[in-house]
Coordinates of C-alpha atoms and ligand atoms in Angstrom, one line a residue:
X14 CA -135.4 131.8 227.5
X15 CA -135.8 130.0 223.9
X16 CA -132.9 128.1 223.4
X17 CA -133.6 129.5 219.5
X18 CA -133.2 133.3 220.7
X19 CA -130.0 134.3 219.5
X20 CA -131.3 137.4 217.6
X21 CA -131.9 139.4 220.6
X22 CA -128.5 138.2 222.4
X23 CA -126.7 139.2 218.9
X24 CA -129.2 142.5 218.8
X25 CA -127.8 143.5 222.3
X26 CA -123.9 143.2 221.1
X27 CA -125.5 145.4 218.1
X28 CA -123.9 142.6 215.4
X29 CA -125.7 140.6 213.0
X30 CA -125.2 137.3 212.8
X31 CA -121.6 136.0 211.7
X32 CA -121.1 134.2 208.7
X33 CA -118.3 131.9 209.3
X34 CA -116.3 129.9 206.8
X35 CA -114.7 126.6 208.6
X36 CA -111.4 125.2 206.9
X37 CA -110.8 122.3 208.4
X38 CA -109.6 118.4 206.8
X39 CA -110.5 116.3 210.2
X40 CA -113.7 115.3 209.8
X41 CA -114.7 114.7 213.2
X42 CA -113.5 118.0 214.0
X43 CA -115.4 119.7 211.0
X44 CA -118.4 117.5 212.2
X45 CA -118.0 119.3 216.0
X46 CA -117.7 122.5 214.5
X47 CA -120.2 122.5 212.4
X48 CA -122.7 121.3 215.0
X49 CA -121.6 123.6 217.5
X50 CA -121.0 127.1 216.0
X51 CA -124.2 126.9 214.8
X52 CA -125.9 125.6 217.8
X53 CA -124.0 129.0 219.0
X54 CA -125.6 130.9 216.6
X55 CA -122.7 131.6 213.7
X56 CA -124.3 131.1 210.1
X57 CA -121.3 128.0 209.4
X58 CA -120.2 127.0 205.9
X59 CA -117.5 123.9 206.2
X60 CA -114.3 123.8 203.6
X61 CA -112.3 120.8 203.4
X62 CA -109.2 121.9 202.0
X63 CA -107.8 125.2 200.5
X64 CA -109.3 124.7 197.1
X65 CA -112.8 124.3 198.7
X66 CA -112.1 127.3 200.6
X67 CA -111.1 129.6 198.0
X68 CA -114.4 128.8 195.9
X69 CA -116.8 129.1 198.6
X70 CA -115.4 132.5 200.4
X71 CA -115.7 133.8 196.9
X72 CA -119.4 133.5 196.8
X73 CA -119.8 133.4 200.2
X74 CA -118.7 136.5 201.2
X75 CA -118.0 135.0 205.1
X76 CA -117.6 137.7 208.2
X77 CA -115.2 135.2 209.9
X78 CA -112.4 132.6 208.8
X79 CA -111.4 129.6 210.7
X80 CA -108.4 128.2 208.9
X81 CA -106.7 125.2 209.8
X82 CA -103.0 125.3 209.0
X83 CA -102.5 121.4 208.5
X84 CA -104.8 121.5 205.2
X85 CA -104.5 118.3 202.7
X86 CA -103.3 120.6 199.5
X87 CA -102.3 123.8 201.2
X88 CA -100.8 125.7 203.9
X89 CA -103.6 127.0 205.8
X90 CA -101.3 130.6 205.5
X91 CA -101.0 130.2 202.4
X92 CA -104.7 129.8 202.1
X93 CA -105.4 133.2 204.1
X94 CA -102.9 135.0 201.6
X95 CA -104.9 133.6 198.8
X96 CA -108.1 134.4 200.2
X97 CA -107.0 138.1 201.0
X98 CA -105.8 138.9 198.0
X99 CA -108.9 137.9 196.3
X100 CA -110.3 140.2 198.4
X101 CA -111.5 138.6 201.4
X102 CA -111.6 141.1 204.5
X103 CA -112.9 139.0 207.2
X104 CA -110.6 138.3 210.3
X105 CA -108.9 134.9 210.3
X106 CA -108.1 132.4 213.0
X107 CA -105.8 130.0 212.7
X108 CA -106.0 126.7 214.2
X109 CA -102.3 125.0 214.7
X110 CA -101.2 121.7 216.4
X111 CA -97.8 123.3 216.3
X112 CA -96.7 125.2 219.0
X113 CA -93.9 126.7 218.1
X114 CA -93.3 131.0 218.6
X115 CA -92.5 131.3 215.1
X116 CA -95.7 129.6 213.7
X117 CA -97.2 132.0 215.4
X118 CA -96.0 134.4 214.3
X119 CA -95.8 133.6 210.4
X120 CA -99.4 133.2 211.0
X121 CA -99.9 137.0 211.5
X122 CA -97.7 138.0 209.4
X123 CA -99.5 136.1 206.8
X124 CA -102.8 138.0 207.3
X125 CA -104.1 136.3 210.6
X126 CA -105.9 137.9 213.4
X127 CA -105.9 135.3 215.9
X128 CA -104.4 131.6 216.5
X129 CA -105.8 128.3 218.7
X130 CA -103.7 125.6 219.7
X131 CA -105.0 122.3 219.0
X132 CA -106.6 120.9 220.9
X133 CA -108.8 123.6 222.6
X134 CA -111.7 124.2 224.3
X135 CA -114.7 125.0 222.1
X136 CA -115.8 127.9 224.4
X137 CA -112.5 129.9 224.3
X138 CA -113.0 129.4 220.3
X139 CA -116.6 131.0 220.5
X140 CA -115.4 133.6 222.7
X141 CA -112.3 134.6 220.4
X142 CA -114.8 134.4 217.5
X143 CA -117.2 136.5 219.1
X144 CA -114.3 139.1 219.8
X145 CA -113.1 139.0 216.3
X146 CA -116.7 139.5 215.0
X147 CA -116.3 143.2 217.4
X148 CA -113.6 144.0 215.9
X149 CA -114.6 143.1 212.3
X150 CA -115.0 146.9 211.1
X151 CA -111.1 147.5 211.3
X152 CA -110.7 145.1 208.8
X153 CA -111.4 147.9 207.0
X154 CA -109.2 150.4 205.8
X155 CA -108.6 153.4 208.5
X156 CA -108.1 156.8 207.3
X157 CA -107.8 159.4 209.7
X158 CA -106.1 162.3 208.5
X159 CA -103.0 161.8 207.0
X160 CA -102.5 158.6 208.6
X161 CA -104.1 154.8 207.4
X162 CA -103.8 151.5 208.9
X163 CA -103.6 148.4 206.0
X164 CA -105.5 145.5 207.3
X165 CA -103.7 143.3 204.8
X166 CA -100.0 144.2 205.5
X167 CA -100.4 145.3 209.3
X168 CA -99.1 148.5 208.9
X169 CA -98.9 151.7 209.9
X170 CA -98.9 154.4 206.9
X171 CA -98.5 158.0 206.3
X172 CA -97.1 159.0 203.2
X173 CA -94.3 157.1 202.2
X174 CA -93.4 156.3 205.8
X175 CA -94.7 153.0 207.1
X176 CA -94.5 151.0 210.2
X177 CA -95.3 147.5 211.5
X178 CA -97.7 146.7 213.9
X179 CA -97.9 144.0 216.2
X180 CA -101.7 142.4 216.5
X181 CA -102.3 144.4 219.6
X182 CA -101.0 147.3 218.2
X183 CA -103.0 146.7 215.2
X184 CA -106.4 146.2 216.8
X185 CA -105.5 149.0 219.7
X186 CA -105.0 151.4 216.5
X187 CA -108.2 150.1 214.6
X188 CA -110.3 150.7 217.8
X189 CA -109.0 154.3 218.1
X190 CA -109.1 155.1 214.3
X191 CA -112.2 153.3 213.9
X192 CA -114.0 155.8 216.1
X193 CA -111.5 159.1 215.9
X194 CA -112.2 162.4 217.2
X195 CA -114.1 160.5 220.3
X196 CA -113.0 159.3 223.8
X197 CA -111.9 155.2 223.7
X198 CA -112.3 154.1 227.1
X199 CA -109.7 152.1 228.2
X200 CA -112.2 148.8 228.9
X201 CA -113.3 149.3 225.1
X202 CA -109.6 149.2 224.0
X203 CA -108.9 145.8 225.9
X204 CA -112.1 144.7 224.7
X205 CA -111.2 145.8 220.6
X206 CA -107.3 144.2 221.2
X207 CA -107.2 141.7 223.8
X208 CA -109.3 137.9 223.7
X209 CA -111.9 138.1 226.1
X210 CA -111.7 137.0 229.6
X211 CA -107.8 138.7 229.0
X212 CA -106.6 140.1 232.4
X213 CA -105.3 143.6 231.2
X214 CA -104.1 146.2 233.5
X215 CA -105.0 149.9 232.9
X216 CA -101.0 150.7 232.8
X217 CA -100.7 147.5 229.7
X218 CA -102.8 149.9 228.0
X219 CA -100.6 152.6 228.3
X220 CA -98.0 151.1 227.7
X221 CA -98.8 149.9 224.8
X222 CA -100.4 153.7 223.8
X223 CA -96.9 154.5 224.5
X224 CA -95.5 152.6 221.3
X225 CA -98.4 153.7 219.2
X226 CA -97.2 156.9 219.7
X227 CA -94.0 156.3 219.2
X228 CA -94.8 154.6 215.9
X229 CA -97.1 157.4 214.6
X230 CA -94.0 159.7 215.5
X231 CA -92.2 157.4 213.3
X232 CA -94.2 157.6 210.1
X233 CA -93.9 161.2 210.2
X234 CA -98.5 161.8 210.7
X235 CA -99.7 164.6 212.4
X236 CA -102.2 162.5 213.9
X237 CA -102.0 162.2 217.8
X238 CA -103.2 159.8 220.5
X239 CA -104.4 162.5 223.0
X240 CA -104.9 161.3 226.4
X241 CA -108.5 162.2 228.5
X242 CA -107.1 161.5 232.4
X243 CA -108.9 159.1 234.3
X244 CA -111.0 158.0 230.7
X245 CA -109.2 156.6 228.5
X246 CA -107.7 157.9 224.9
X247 CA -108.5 159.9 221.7
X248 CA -107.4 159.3 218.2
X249 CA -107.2 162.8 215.7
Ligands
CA19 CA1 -105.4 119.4 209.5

C-alpha cells in the first residue's frame, strides 16, 4: 500500500483529516511531533507557548488540541480555558510531566478531554488522538429533549437542575445523545468513552449507565436511558 494513502484509511473511519494544533515549548519534542503526526496523517500546526496558541487556533480553526501544561508564559489549563472561551470546540489533550491525581483532574475540570504522562509512547498519543477525533461531534452541544450536555462546563442540564459529569460519563452521555432515539451498542460506547486498546467489561458499562441514570434522575429530565437486552442502550 502507498505509504501516502491516508485518505482511504481516514475515508473508512468516515473522518476527514484532523487538524491538530500542537502546544508545546520543547523543541525537540515539537520537532518529534511535528514530524510524526503528520507522517501519521494529522494536518499539524506547532505553538510555542500560550500566546502563539491563542493567535493561531483563532484562525486556524484546529479539530484537535495538544496542550502542554509546562508552557513558558502560561499554564497550559489556563491556555485551554482561554482557548474555549474564545470559542474553540475542539477536544484537548493535555500533556503533563506531573503525575499527581489532582493535576489530573484540574486538567478536566479545566476543559480537557484527555491527559498523557510525559514521557510516552508516540503510538498511544496517535491512538488517543484518533479516539478523540471520534468523539469530536459531542464537543458539540447535545439537546435531546429537555435535557443538554455543556461541553465546556461538563455538565449535565435540564432546566435549572444541573449535574457534573466525570469524562466517562461525559463521553458515555455524548455517544448516546449524540445519536438519540437509536440503539448504542455497548462496543460503540467503550469505543466513544474509553482510549482505545481499553479493556472494558460489558457490566463497566452498565455500571456506569447505572450513574447516568441516576444523574438524569437528578436533574429532574424526562429523558431515559432505555435498555435493548443483549444490545446495548438507547438514549430519548
Ligand atoms: Ca513544557
Amino acid at each position: 500500500m502507498c505509504p501516502d494513502d491516508h485518505s482511504d484509511n481516514e475515508k473508512s473511519e468516515k473522518t476527514v483529516t484532523s487538524r491538530v494544533l500542537v502546544v508545546e515549548d520543547n523543541p525537540e519534542l515539537r520537532r518529534l511531533l511535528n514530524q510524526g503526526l503528520d507522517e501519521e496523517g494529522f494536518d499539524v500546526t506547532m505553538a510555542r507557548d500560550g500566546r502563539e496558541a491563542l493567535s493561531i487556533a483563532e484562525s486556524s480553526e484546529p479539530d484537535l488540541l495538544v496542550i502542554d501544561i509546562g508552557l513558558p508564559d502560561s499554564d497550559g489549563r489556563d491556555v485551554c480555558q482561554a482557548l474555549k472561551s474564545a470559542g474553540v470546540e475542539a477536544p484537548v489533550l493535555f500533556l503533563t510531566a506531573r503525575d499527581s491525581g489532582a493535576d489530573r483532574v484540574s486538567g478536566f475540570s479545566a476543559g480537557g478531554d484527555d491527559y498523557l504522562t510525559k514521557p510516552f509512547v508516540f503510538a498511544e498519543l496517535v491512538a488517543r488522538l484518533r479516539a478523540l477525533a471520534r468523539r469530536a461531534p459531542v464537543t458539540s452541544k447535545e439537546e435531546v429533549g429537555d435535557l443538554r450536555l455543556d461541553p465546556v462546563r461538563h455538565v449535565l442540564t435540564s432546566g435549572e437542575q444541573s449535574a457534573e459529569l466525570t469524562p466517562t460519563e461525559f463521553r458515555l452521555t455524548g455517544a448516546l445523545m449524540s445519536r438519540s432515539g437509536e440503539v448504542i451498542r455497548r462496543r460503540e460506547m467503550i469505543a466513544a468513552a474509553w482510549p482505545s486498546g481499553a479493556i472494558v467489561h460489558d457490566n463497566t458499562v452498565d455500571v456506569y449507565v447505572r450513574r447516568l441514570r441516576k444523574k438524569i434522575a437528578e436533574v429532574k429530565s424526562e429523558t431515559e436511558i432505555h435498555t435493548v437486552h443483549g444490545v446495548g442502550y438507547r438514549l430519548e
